[in-house]
Short mmCIF file of C-alpha atoms in Angstrom, two decimals:
data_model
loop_
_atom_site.label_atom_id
_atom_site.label_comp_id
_atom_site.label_asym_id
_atom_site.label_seq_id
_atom_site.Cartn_x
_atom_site.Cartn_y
_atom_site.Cartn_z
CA UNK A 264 -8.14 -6.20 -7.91
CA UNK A 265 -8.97 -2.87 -6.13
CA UNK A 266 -12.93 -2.80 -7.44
CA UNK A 267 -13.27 -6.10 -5.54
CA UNK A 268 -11.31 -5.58 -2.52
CA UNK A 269 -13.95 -3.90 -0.54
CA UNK A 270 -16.22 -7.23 -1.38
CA UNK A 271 -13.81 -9.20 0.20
CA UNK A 272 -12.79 -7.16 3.17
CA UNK A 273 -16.01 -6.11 4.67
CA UNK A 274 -17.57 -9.45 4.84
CA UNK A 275 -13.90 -10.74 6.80
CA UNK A 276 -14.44 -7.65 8.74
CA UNK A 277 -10.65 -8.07 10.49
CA UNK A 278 -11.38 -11.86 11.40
CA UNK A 279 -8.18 -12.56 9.45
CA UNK A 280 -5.81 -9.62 7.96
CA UNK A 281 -6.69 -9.32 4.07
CA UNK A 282 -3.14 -8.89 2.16
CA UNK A 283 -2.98 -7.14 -0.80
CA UNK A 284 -1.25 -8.51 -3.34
CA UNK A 285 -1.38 -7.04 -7.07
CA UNK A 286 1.52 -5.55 -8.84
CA UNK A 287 1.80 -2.88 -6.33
CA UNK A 288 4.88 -0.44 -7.44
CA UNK A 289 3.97 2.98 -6.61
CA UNK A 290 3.09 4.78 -2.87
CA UNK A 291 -0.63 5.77 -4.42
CA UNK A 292 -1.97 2.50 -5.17
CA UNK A 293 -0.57 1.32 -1.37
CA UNK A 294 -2.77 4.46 -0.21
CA UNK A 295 -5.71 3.20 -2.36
CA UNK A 296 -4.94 -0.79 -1.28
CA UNK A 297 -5.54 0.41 2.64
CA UNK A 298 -8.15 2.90 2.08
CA UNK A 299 -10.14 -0.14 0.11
CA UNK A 300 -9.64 -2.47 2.82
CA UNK A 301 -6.19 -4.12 2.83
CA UNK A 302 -4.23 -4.82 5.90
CA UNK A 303 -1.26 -4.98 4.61
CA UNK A 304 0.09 -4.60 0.78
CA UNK A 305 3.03 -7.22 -0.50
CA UNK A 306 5.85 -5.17 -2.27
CA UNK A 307 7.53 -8.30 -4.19
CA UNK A 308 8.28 -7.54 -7.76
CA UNK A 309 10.14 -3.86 -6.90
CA UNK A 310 12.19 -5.32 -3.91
CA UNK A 311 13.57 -8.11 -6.25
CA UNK A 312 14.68 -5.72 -8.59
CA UNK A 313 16.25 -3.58 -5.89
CA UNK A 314 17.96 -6.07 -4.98
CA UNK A 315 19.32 -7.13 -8.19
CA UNK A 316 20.25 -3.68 -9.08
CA UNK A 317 21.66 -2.84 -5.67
CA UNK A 318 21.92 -5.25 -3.06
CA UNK A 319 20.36 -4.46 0.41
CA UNK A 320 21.25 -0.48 -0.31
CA UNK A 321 18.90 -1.17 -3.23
CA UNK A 322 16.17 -2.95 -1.69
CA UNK A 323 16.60 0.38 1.35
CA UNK A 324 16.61 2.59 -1.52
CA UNK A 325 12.92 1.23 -3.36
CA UNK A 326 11.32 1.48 0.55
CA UNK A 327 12.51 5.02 0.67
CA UNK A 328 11.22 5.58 -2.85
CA UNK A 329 8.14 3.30 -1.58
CA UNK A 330 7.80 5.47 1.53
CA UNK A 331 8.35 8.96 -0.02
CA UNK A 332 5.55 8.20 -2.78
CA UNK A 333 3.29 7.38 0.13
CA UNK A 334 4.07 10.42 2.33
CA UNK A 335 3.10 12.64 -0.77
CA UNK A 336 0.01 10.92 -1.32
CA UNK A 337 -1.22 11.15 2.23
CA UNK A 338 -0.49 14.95 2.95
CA UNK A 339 -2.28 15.39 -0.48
CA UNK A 340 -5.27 12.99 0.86
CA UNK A 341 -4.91 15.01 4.70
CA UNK A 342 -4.07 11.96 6.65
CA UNK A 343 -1.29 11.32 8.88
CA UNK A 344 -1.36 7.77 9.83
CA UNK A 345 -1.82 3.95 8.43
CA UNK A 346 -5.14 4.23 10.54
CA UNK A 347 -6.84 7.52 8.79
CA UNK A 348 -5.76 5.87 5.92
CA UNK A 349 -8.29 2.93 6.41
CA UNK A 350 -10.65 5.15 7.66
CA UNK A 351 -10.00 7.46 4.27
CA UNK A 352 -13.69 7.10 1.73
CA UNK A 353 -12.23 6.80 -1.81
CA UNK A 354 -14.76 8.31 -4.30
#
């Protein structure tokens, strides 16, 4: 899924808002989704389980997780926002 998503989001070129969807459980490959092209990355499989496990404090506790991995992976990357994100050039 990520070696085509440039392919597809370059020729929509924001005309409509491409959503990543692809097994997405960890705050790097969100990085890599928006860096690619994404507008947005779907979280399904990880909040289900939350919420099986926990409840709503569950499904709060996998966005934290979500949110924390994310955080990491930007100050590693030296970007501060969704926006240098999509502006980041993965090698």
């Amino acid at each position: 899924s990520f070696d085509v998503l440039p392919s597809i989001a370059a020729p929509v070129n924001h005309r409509v808002p491409v959503i990543f969807d692809s097994g997405v459980r960890r705050g790097a490959p969100v990085f890599k989704a928006l860096a690619s092209g994404a507008d947005l990355v779907a979280i399904g499989r990880p909040v289900i389980y939350g919420l099986n496990l926990g409840g709503a404090e569950g499904v709060a506790s996998v966005f934290r997780h979500l949110n924390k991995e994310l955080s990491i992976t930007m100050q590693l990357a030296g970007t501060r926002t969704v926006e240098e994100i999509k502006h980041t050039v993965l090698l």
